[in-house]
Structure formats: C-alpha cells, structure tokens
Amino acid sequence: MADGRSRRRRSRYSRYAGGPDPLAPPVDLAEALEYIGDDVMAGYSPERAMREFLRRGGSEGRGLDELAREVARKRQELLSKHSLDGTLQEVRDLLDKAVLAERQQLARDVTMDDGDRAFREMQMEGLPSSTAAAVSELAQYDWQSAEARENYEKIKDLLGRELLDQRFQGMKQAMEGATEQDRQAINEMLEDLNELLEKNRQGIDTPEDFADFMDKHGDFFPENPRNIDELMDALAQRSAAAQRMLNSMTPEQRQELMELSAQAFGSPALMESLNRLDANLQALRPGEDWGGSAEFSGEPGSSTGLGLGDGTGVLQDLAELDDLADQLSQSYGGARMDDLDLDKLARQLGDQAAVDARTLQDLERALRDSGYLKRTSDGQLRLSPKAMRQLGKALLKDVATRISGRQGQRDLRQAGAAGERSGSSREWAFGDTEPWDIPRTVLNAVRRRAESAGDRAESRSGRLFEMSDIEVHETEARTQAAVALLVDTSFSMAMDGRWVPMKRTALALHQLVSSRFRGDHLQLIGFGRHAEVMEIEQLTALDSMWAKGTNLHHGLLLANRHFRKHPNAQPVLLIVTDGEPTSHLEPDGQVFFSYPPHPVTIANSVRELDNAGRLGAQVTFFRLGEDPGLARFIDQMAKRVDGRVVAPELDDLGAAVVGSYLGSRGGGRPSSDDFGMGGFPGFYGGNRGFWVG
C-alpha cells in the first residue's frame, strides 16, 4: 500500500435476491417435454399442455395445484383457529383483576370512613357490563389499592401498544414498559410522519424531506424503506389490514374497541394521530383493500383470540394467501410463472415451497427460451422441430428398451451386415466417408518410414503420414427402403385410447429413420374418412374428429404412389388400424362410406393391397383390438401378399412397428447401433419382422 499499511477488507454476505440463481444447475426438460408431448398428441395445444404439466409438477417437486391446495389449507386453518376478541378479552381480565383487588382493599382498610367505603363499594358494584364503559367510568376513580391501580394502568398501556402494533409491526413488544419519554417520541414520530404524507399528497415533498425523517425516526422502521413510496406501501398494507380486521368484527366488538381506543396511553391524542395517519394512507393508496373482511370461526374467549396487532398480522397473511392463490391459479390473461411472488410463498408455506415454485419458473422459462416451443404466424405456440427430435429420441429409447427387454440377449452383431464394418480395411480413395482404421494407418506409416530410412530426401520432408498410408474400415452397402406408415385416424382410435400410442409410434419411427437411416424414404399417411400424407408435426398435433369412415383404399393409393417414386428402394408397408375399411375413393374423387363395409369398398382396398404386393412391398398389419371380424379380415389380407399380422398391446405398439421396420430392411440382425444408442442390448428381428402373429 502507498501508506505502508494494509487495510482489512470487510466482506458482507446476504441471501441472493437477483433473479434466477446463476450457479444453479440447468433444469432437466426431458420429463416436462415427455408429458407435454403426450398431451399435445392427445389433442392439447402446446400452451395448454405446458400449463397442465406446471399444474401437475414433476417427480422432483410440487406443481401449482398442490401448492394452491397448501395455500387454501393454511387460509382455512387461520380462519377456523382464531377469533378477534383477544384484546377485548385481555382488557376484561385486567379490569376484573383491578376491581377484585380494589374490593379486597376496601374490606381490609379499617381506617377508612364507613360512608366513603360504602360509596366506593357501590361504585364497584354499579360498573356497566360493557368493558369499554366500565373502563371509561373508572378513568377518574381514586384507587385505594396499588395493585388495582397498576392493573388499570396496564389497560391503558395495552391499548396504546396494540393500536400502535396495528400500524407498526412489533411495536407491542417494543413499547412494553415504555416511559413517558418513549411515548413522547412516538407522538413526535406520528406528527412528523403525517406532515410528510400530507406534503406528498400536495406534491410538495422532496427526497430531502424523506431523508430527514428517516434520520430522525428510522429506528421505528426496521424494514428500512429506501424512499417514500416504499414507506407508504408498507404502512398502507398494514393499515388496510387493520381496517379489514375492524370490518371482520361484530358491531358490538367494533363499538367496544372504538370506545376503548380513547383510553390508549391515557389520552385520546394517540388515536387522533392514528386516525389522521389512516386517512392519509387511504388517500395515497386507494388501491389497497380497505373494505374487505374475513369470517373467523374460532371459539370466542379462548386462548386463540387475537389481539389487535396479531389480528392485523393474520389479516395481512390472509391477503398474501389470497394473492398467492390468484397467482397459482394462472387463470388471468397473460399469466406467467414469473408472476409468482417467491418471498410471499416462502413466508407462508416455507422455503421448500419457494424452491418448488422457482423450479417451475425455471422450467417455463427454459421451455420458452430453449427453442422447444415456437410461435406461429397466427400467434399460437407449436412444438418446434427441436422438440420433436427430443421427443422422438425419448420414445425411441423406450422402444429399444422394450425390444431388448423382451429378447434378453447380448449384442449379436454379424460382420458384413448392411452398413456395418466387415472387419477388413482398404486404402482410402477420394470421396470415401468411412472412418479411418487408425492402427492400420499408423502401421503403414511406420513401415514406409522404416523402408525409406536411407532416403535422405524422405527423412528431410518431416511428414509423418502420406495419403497412401491411410486405410479406412470396409463396410457393406446398406439397402435403401421406401417406408409407408399408414395410421388409422378414425374416431374409434381416439374413443378407445389408441390415439396417443399411435402418434408415439409414428414419432419413434420418424426419429429412427431421420437420424439413423437417412437414406430411407419415410412417408406418414393418416387415413380416416379420407387419407392424407402428413408431416410428423402435423400428425402429432392432429385432433381427433367425429368423421365416419376408415379409408384404407385411399391410404394404399398414396403408399403405392410413394413406392413408385423410389423404384430402387425396398418397399416397406406398415399399417396400424383398429377397424375394417368402411370408405373408399370413387373415380371422381368423392368419398363413398358404408357400414357395414360395402363389397365395393373391400374390393378396392384388396386391389390396392395387391398392387403393393406386385411392387414388392413387405407388408405388416398391426391389429389393435380384439374384434374377431377384424382379425379374420386382416389375416386374409395379409395372406394375399405374404404379409405378417401383429396384435401388440398398446404399450408395445411402438416396439412392434420399429422392430418390423428394422427386420423388413433385410439387415439380418439389427443391432443397438441401429438406434444410435450403443448402450442397448441387441435383438433379433430377422428379415421378416418381429413378433409374428
């Protein structure tokens, strides 16, 4: 240091309150995306699906609904546990003690004039039944008992502290045993505060006015407001809660309290200052709830009766709980998770509730910012291609797990399988994309350098590798496939709970083909009353519609057109359905519908299936449901083209379709690498599909 002395630095630590924790680990979106994807495929919009997940919550924390139930439970507990007569009951107890002590003193004092004693006893006997009236009547009484006088003074002190505690939290305890000097400081603070607020109402206050006030009276405000607006906000919230407490009392309780307030600290001056303060705050903060009330059902006169200060605190808690219930409902326009007040949540339900809510906030923010949701030109949210890929990966992983679990085999890859390494290597040629055989390449370089050790020019070149040294792994060519996945989109699929499994199956197959078998040509075709070629985003977002018809004929027409576009690829036809064909296309393009199925509809469907067979398509039907008539029809259809029939459970539909696709490609034994997830055990699909019916 310049002055030769080292300075000790003082570090200050406090709770982080600057928004999302920069050191927190990133939220895991996989679970959220899986739930959202299922709901979207069930017909929800992505926005609603996201909201539903936030309401349910994930496996690691509570959702909005559970937090809302906790809020409702605490609110009901506060209302049912307490009553509002705590201060009145405490005043009554002190008054009874004072009267009893005075009577005892009158009976013991033998020096007192009998007429004076009789008059005083008559005064004690004739006190009004109203607590407030009795306290007021005894204001000028000359107490003979020191104990009685002390208890009566406690009444005035209690009322003063309770009234202050209504407006300034913690004042009841702070003013216990207060001296006359302390009371004078309170009166001076209230006078200065009212003057400051009135100047603000007139628009003539300055920052210096606030600074001077805080310099003089800052000890009364432990929350340490930074400006007059923060000061007014805190005071108005407390004052409004005090007013709501009065509104919640019975008319009799309210009248008693008003009359007793004049005895606070033995003078009406305190109540006059507080009334002036309330009027200023109501004018400055009219948006606070000054007219509300609550219905307390606690037993009157019990130990759970609330004093004025504690009751005001409970009314503030109820207001916070009502705010939280509104925020957690997310039912208002433009609602966002960032609307949640985490500080209020921590105060009312504990720190863990705030942690759960912050996790939900981070999830919503991550879902919106990560690119999983995109907003279309019409303003609607949609799952983005990135989200579709992530969903597809999760579904494909589940499919691989199911297949490997059923097989229970180790990886049985065969050398020379389509697109896989044959075990040998060859010299690299221009245009090769196969991976290098590193050991062979290094060995070639070492041999070349050893053989040319005497060649000085070679030694001076300094090159470790030459192009002639490089060898690549040799692989067998992989046969391309033209795949048509026909999925039944008739209303019966949605009615019987097959809608989402159908979409999950399509998404898993689409992910496998687009990520691992990019040379294959996949076309997704939905067939209901009519058939339609669909992109995966369109299919997964498709709503179930009440439209009669299962137009397999139209679907096969589109599939055969797809096969003809790719004459050099192996045609693979996969059909998922739960009903017989009940509609077909007429020559003029109109849809003909008939139930039971019309012979012409059956004939048209059979003719197009035969056309697929003549194109060399490997056909697999996936029959959903136990209808015997459907089973006979599909069996007969499959036999015409030497096809296969699979009747999987709904949970196994994806595994059945993917397994059949991999086997139909003619690759022998599909391996874990076929999924692009090398950690899964292999399975045997053969070249004729999987789980043959």
PDB file of N, CA, C and O in Angstrom, residues 561-597:
ATOM      1  N   ARG A 561     -48.120 -44.814 -54.543  1.00  0.00           N
ATOM      2  CA  ARG A 561     -47.518 -43.679 -55.248  1.00  0.00           C
ATOM      3  C   ARG A 561     -46.128 -43.379 -54.677  1.00  0.00           C
ATOM      4  O   ARG A 561     -45.188 -43.078 -55.412  1.00  0.00           O
ATOM      5  N   HIS A 562     -46.007 -43.484 -53.351  1.00  0.00           N
ATOM      6  CA  HIS A 562     -44.715 -43.265 -52.699  1.00  0.00           C
ATOM      7  C   HIS A 562     -43.701 -44.323 -53.150  1.00  0.00           C
ATOM      8  O   HIS A 562     -42.536 -43.999 -53.441  1.00  0.00           O
ATOM      9  N   PHE A 563     -44.132 -45.588 -53.221  1.00  0.00           N
ATOM     10  CA  PHE A 563     -43.209 -46.650 -53.649  1.00  0.00           C
ATOM     11  C   PHE A 563     -42.742 -46.423 -55.086  1.00  0.00           C
ATOM     12  O   PHE A 563     -41.570 -46.657 -55.417  1.00  0.00           O
ATOM     13  N   ARG A 564     -43.638 -45.974 -55.941  1.00  0.00           N
ATOM     14  CA  ARG A 564     -43.266 -45.777 -57.348  1.00  0.00           C
ATOM     15  C   ARG A 564     -42.287 -44.618 -57.519  1.00  0.00           C
ATOM     16  O   ARG A 564     -41.523 -44.588 -58.488  1.00  0.00           O
ATOM     17  N   LYS A 565     -42.314 -43.672 -56.589  1.00  0.00           N
ATOM     18  CA  LYS A 565     -41.350 -42.573 -56.657  1.00  0.00           C
ATOM     19  C   LYS A 565     -39.934 -43.028 -56.343  1.00  0.00           C
ATOM     20  O   LYS A 565     -38.966 -42.341 -56.675  1.00  0.00           O
ATOM     21  N   HIS A 566     -39.806 -44.160 -55.677  1.00  0.00           N
ATOM     22  CA  HIS A 566     -38.488 -44.650 -55.272  1.00  0.00           C
ATOM     23  C   HIS A 566     -38.330 -46.089 -55.767  1.00  0.00           C
ATOM     24  O   HIS A 566     -38.347 -47.046 -54.974  1.00  0.00           O
ATOM     25  N   PRO A 567     -38.184 -46.273 -57.085  1.00  0.00           N
ATOM     26  CA  PRO A 567     -38.172 -47.625 -57.657  1.00  0.00           C
ATOM     27  C   PRO A 567     -36.979 -48.464 -57.234  1.00  0.00           C
ATOM     28  O   PRO A 567     -37.042 -49.692 -57.316  1.00  0.00           O
ATOM     29  N   ASN A 568     -35.883 -47.831 -56.802  1.00  0.00           N
ATOM     30  CA  ASN A 568     -34.690 -48.581 -56.434  1.00  0.00           C
ATOM     31  C   ASN A 568     -34.644 -48.926 -54.948  1.00  0.00           C
ATOM     32  O   ASN A 568     -33.657 -49.498 -54.484  1.00  0.00           O
ATOM     33  N   ALA A 569     -35.658 -48.551 -54.201  1.00  0.00           N
ATOM     34  CA  ALA A 569     -35.687 -48.815 -52.760  1.00  0.00           C
ATOM     35  C   ALA A 569     -36.615 -49.982 -52.461  1.00  0.00           C
ATOM     36  O   ALA A 569     -37.546 -50.272 -53.215  1.00  0.00           O
ATOM     37  N   GLN A 570     -36.351 -50.665 -51.360  1.00  0.00           N
ATOM     38  CA  GLN A 570     -37.192 -51.778 -50.921  1.00  0.00           C
ATOM     39  C   GLN A 570     -38.487 -51.224 -50.320  1.00  0.00           C
ATOM     40  O   GLN A 570     -38.465 -50.501 -49.324  1.00  0.00           O
ATOM     41  N   PRO A 571     -39.657 -51.517 -50.896  1.00  0.00           N
ATOM     42  CA  PRO A 571     -40.908 -51.008 -50.327  1.00  0.00           C
ATOM     43  C   PRO A 571     -41.245 -51.718 -49.012  1.00  0.00           C
ATOM     44  O   PRO A 571     -41.180 -52.955 -48.923  1.00  0.00           O
ATOM     45  N   VAL A 572     -41.586 -50.957 -47.998  1.00  0.00           N
ATOM     46  CA  VAL A 572     -41.994 -51.489 -46.694  1.00  0.00           C
ATOM     47  C   VAL A 572     -43.321 -50.819 -46.332  1.00  0.00           C
ATOM     48  O   VAL A 572     -43.392 -49.598 -46.209  1.00  0.00           O
ATOM     49  N   LEU A 573     -44.366 -51.622 -46.174  1.00  0.00           N
ATOM     50  CA  LEU A 573     -45.698 -51.107 -45.887  1.00  0.00           C
ATOM     51  C   LEU A 573     -46.109 -51.534 -44.479  1.00  0.00           C
ATOM     52  O   LEU A 573     -46.213 -52.726 -44.190  1.00  0.00           O
ATOM     53  N   LEU A 574     -46.331 -50.555 -43.599  1.00  0.00           N
ATOM     54  CA  LEU A 574     -46.721 -50.800 -42.214  1.00  0.00           C
ATOM     55  C   LEU A 574     -48.091 -50.159 -41.992  1.00  0.00           C
ATOM     56  O   LEU A 574     -48.253 -48.953 -42.196  1.00  0.00           O
ATOM     57  N   ILE A 575     -49.083 -50.953 -41.575  1.00  0.00           N
ATOM     58  CA  ILE A 575     -50.461 -50.465 -41.450  1.00  0.00           C
ATOM     59  C   ILE A 575     -50.935 -50.684 -40.022  1.00  0.00           C
ATOM     60  O   ILE A 575     -50.951 -51.812 -39.523  1.00  0.00           O
ATOM     61  N   VAL A 576     -51.315 -49.585 -39.356  1.00  0.00           N
ATOM     62  CA  VAL A 576     -51.834 -49.629 -37.986  1.00  0.00           C
ATOM     63  C   VAL A 576     -53.320 -49.281 -38.044  1.00  0.00           C
ATOM     64  O   VAL A 576     -53.688 -48.177 -38.462  1.00  0.00           O
ATOM     65  N   THR A 577     -54.189 -50.206 -37.614  1.00  0.00           N
ATOM     66  CA  THR A 577     -55.628 -49.948 -37.712  1.00  0.00           C
ATOM     67  C   THR A 577     -56.384 -50.712 -36.640  1.00  0.00           C
ATOM     68  O   THR A 577     -55.890 -51.713 -36.100  1.00  0.00           O
ATOM     69  N   ASP A 578     -57.591 -50.230 -36.342  1.00  0.00           N
ATOM     70  CA  ASP A 578     -58.452 -50.927 -35.377  1.00  0.00           C
ATOM     71  C   ASP A 578     -59.817 -51.251 -35.976  1.00  0.00           C
ATOM     72  O   ASP A 578     -60.751 -51.584 -35.250  1.00  0.00           O
ATOM     73  N   GLY A 579     -59.941 -51.148 -37.316  1.00  0.00           N
ATOM     74  CA  GLY A 579     -61.248 -51.419 -37.913  1.00  0.00           C
ATOM     75  C   GLY A 579     -61.154 -51.803 -39.378  1.00  0.00           C
ATOM     76  O   GLY A 579     -60.154 -51.520 -40.051  1.00  0.00           O
ATOM     77  N   GLU A 580     -62.189 -52.432 -39.849  1.00  0.00           N
ATOM     78  CA  GLU A 580     -62.248 -52.790 -41.264  1.00  0.00           C
ATOM     79  C   GLU A 580     -62.497 -51.534 -42.104  1.00  0.00           C
ATOM     80  O   GLU A 580     -63.040 -50.544 -41.608  1.00  0.00           O
ATOM     81  N   PRO A 581     -62.095 -51.552 -43.381  1.00  0.00           N
ATOM     82  CA  PRO A 581     -62.328 -50.381 -44.239  1.00  0.00           C
ATOM     83  C   PRO A 581     -63.819 -50.160 -44.469  1.00  0.00           C
ATOM     84  O   PRO A 581     -64.553 -51.099 -44.801  1.00  0.00           O
ATOM     85  N   THR A 582     -64.255 -48.930 -44.274  1.00  0.00           N
ATOM     86  CA  THR A 582     -65.676 -48.597 -44.448  1.00  0.00           C
ATOM     87  C   THR A 582     -65.887 -47.482 -45.465  1.00  0.00           C
ATOM     88  O   THR A 582     -67.025 -47.033 -45.656  1.00  0.00           O
ATOM     89  N   SER A 583     -64.822 -47.030 -46.118  1.00  0.00           N
ATOM     90  CA  SER A 583     -64.975 -45.998 -47.145  1.00  0.00           C
ATOM     91  C   SER A 583     -63.892 -46.176 -48.196  1.00  0.00           C
ATOM     92  O   SER A 583     -62.840 -46.787 -47.945  1.00  0.00           O
ATOM     93  N   HIS A 584     -64.147 -45.647 -49.373  1.00  0.00           N
ATOM     94  CA  HIS A 584     -63.157 -45.694 -50.452  1.00  0.00           C
ATOM     95  C   HIS A 584     -63.355 -44.490 -51.358  1.00  0.00           C
ATOM     96  O   HIS A 584     -64.353 -43.769 -51.255  1.00  0.00           O
ATOM     97  N   LEU A 585     -62.383 -44.275 -52.244  1.00  0.00           N
ATOM     98  CA  LEU A 585     -62.482 -43.170 -53.193  1.00  0.00           C
ATOM     99  C   LEU A 585     -63.183 -43.631 -54.464  1.00  0.00           C
ATOM    100  O   LEU A 585     -62.836 -44.668 -55.037  1.00  0.00           O
ATOM    101  N   GLU A 586     -64.150 -42.855 -54.918  1.00  0.00           N
ATOM    102  CA  GLU A 586     -64.793 -43.094 -56.205  1.00  0.00           C
ATOM    103  C   GLU A 586     -63.907 -42.525 -57.324  1.00  0.00           C
ATOM    104  O   GLU A 586     -63.001 -41.719 -57.069  1.00  0.00           O
ATOM    105  N   PRO A 587     -64.113 -42.948 -58.551  1.00  0.00           N
ATOM    106  CA  PRO A 587     -63.306 -42.419 -59.665  1.00  0.00           C
ATOM    107  C   PRO A 587     -63.331 -40.897 -59.777  1.00  0.00           C
ATOM    108  O   PRO A 587     -62.366 -40.288 -60.235  1.00  0.00           O
ATOM    109  N   ASP A 588     -64.421 -40.266 -59.341  1.00  0.00           N
ATOM    110  CA  ASP A 588     -64.497 -38.805 -59.429  1.00  0.00           C
ATOM    111  C   ASP A 588     -63.867 -38.113 -58.225  1.00  0.00           C
ATOM    112  O   ASP A 588     -63.946 -36.893 -58.081  1.00  0.00           O
ATOM    113  N   GLY A 589     -63.229 -38.893 -57.317  1.00  0.00           N
ATOM    114  CA  GLY A 589     -62.558 -38.318 -56.161  1.00  0.00           C
ATOM    115  C   GLY A 589     -63.430 -38.165 -54.939  1.00  0.00           C
ATOM    116  O   GLY A 589     -62.947 -37.744 -53.882  1.00  0.00           O
ATOM    117  N   GLN A 590     -64.719 -38.482 -55.026  1.00  0.00           N
ATOM    118  CA  GLN A 590     -65.611 -38.386 -53.882  1.00  0.00           C
ATOM    119  C   GLN A 590     -65.429 -39.607 -52.970  1.00  0.00           C
ATOM    120  O   GLN A 590     -65.036 -40.682 -53.416  1.00  0.00           O
ATOM    121  N   VAL A 591     -65.725 -39.405 -51.683  1.00  0.00           N
ATOM    122  CA  VAL A 591     -65.596 -40.488 -50.706  1.00  0.00           C
ATOM    123  C   VAL A 591     -66.930 -41.217 -50.593  1.00  0.00           C
ATOM    124  O   VAL A 591     -67.983 -40.596 -50.409  1.00  0.00           O
ATOM    125  N   PHE A 592     -66.882 -42.534 -50.711  1.00  0.00           N
ATOM    126  CA  PHE A 592     -68.060 -43.377 -50.517  1.00  0.00           C
ATOM    127  C   PHE A 592     -67.932 -44.032 -49.146  1.00  0.00           C
ATOM    128  O   PHE A 592     -66.906 -44.621 -48.815  1.00  0.00           O
ATOM    129  N   PHE A 593     -68.990 -43.936 -48.312  1.00  0.00           N
ATOM    130  CA  PHE A 593     -68.967 -44.534 -46.976  1.00  0.00           C
ATOM    131  C   PHE A 593     -70.130 -45.500 -46.822  1.00  0.00           C
ATOM    132  O   PHE A 593     -71.247 -45.225 -47.259  1.00  0.00           O
ATOM    133  N   SER A 594     -69.850 -46.626 -46.166  1.00  0.00           N
ATOM    134  CA  SER A 594     -70.908 -47.584 -45.877  1.00  0.00           C
ATOM    135  C   SER A 594     -70.498 -48.427 -44.684  1.00  0.00           C
ATOM    136  O   SER A 594     -69.361 -48.910 -44.593  1.00  0.00           O
ATOM    137  N   TYR A 595     -71.432 -48.586 -43.761  1.00  0.00           N
ATOM    138  CA  TYR A 595     -71.225 -49.515 -42.646  1.00  0.00           C
ATOM    139  C   TYR A 595     -72.487 -50.344 -42.482  1.00  0.00           C
ATOM    140  O   TYR A 595     -73.587 -49.773 -42.409  1.00  0.00           O
ATOM    141  N   PRO A 596     -72.383 -51.670 -42.454  1.00  0.00           N
ATOM    142  CA  PRO A 596     -71.162 -52.479 -42.544  1.00  0.00           C
ATOM    143  C   PRO A 596     -70.425 -52.250 -43.875  1.00  0.00           C
ATOM    144  O   PRO A 596     -70.991 -51.710 -44.827  1.00  0.00           O
ATOM    145  N   PRO A 597     -69.142 -52.689 -43.932  1.00  0.00           N
ATOM    146  CA  PRO A 597     -68.343 -52.435 -45.126  1.00  0.00           C
ATOM    147  C   PRO A 597     -69.023 -52.952 -46.398  1.00  0.00           C
ATOM    148  O   PRO A 597     -69.527 -54.077 -46.450  1.00  0.00           O
TER     149      PRO A 597
END
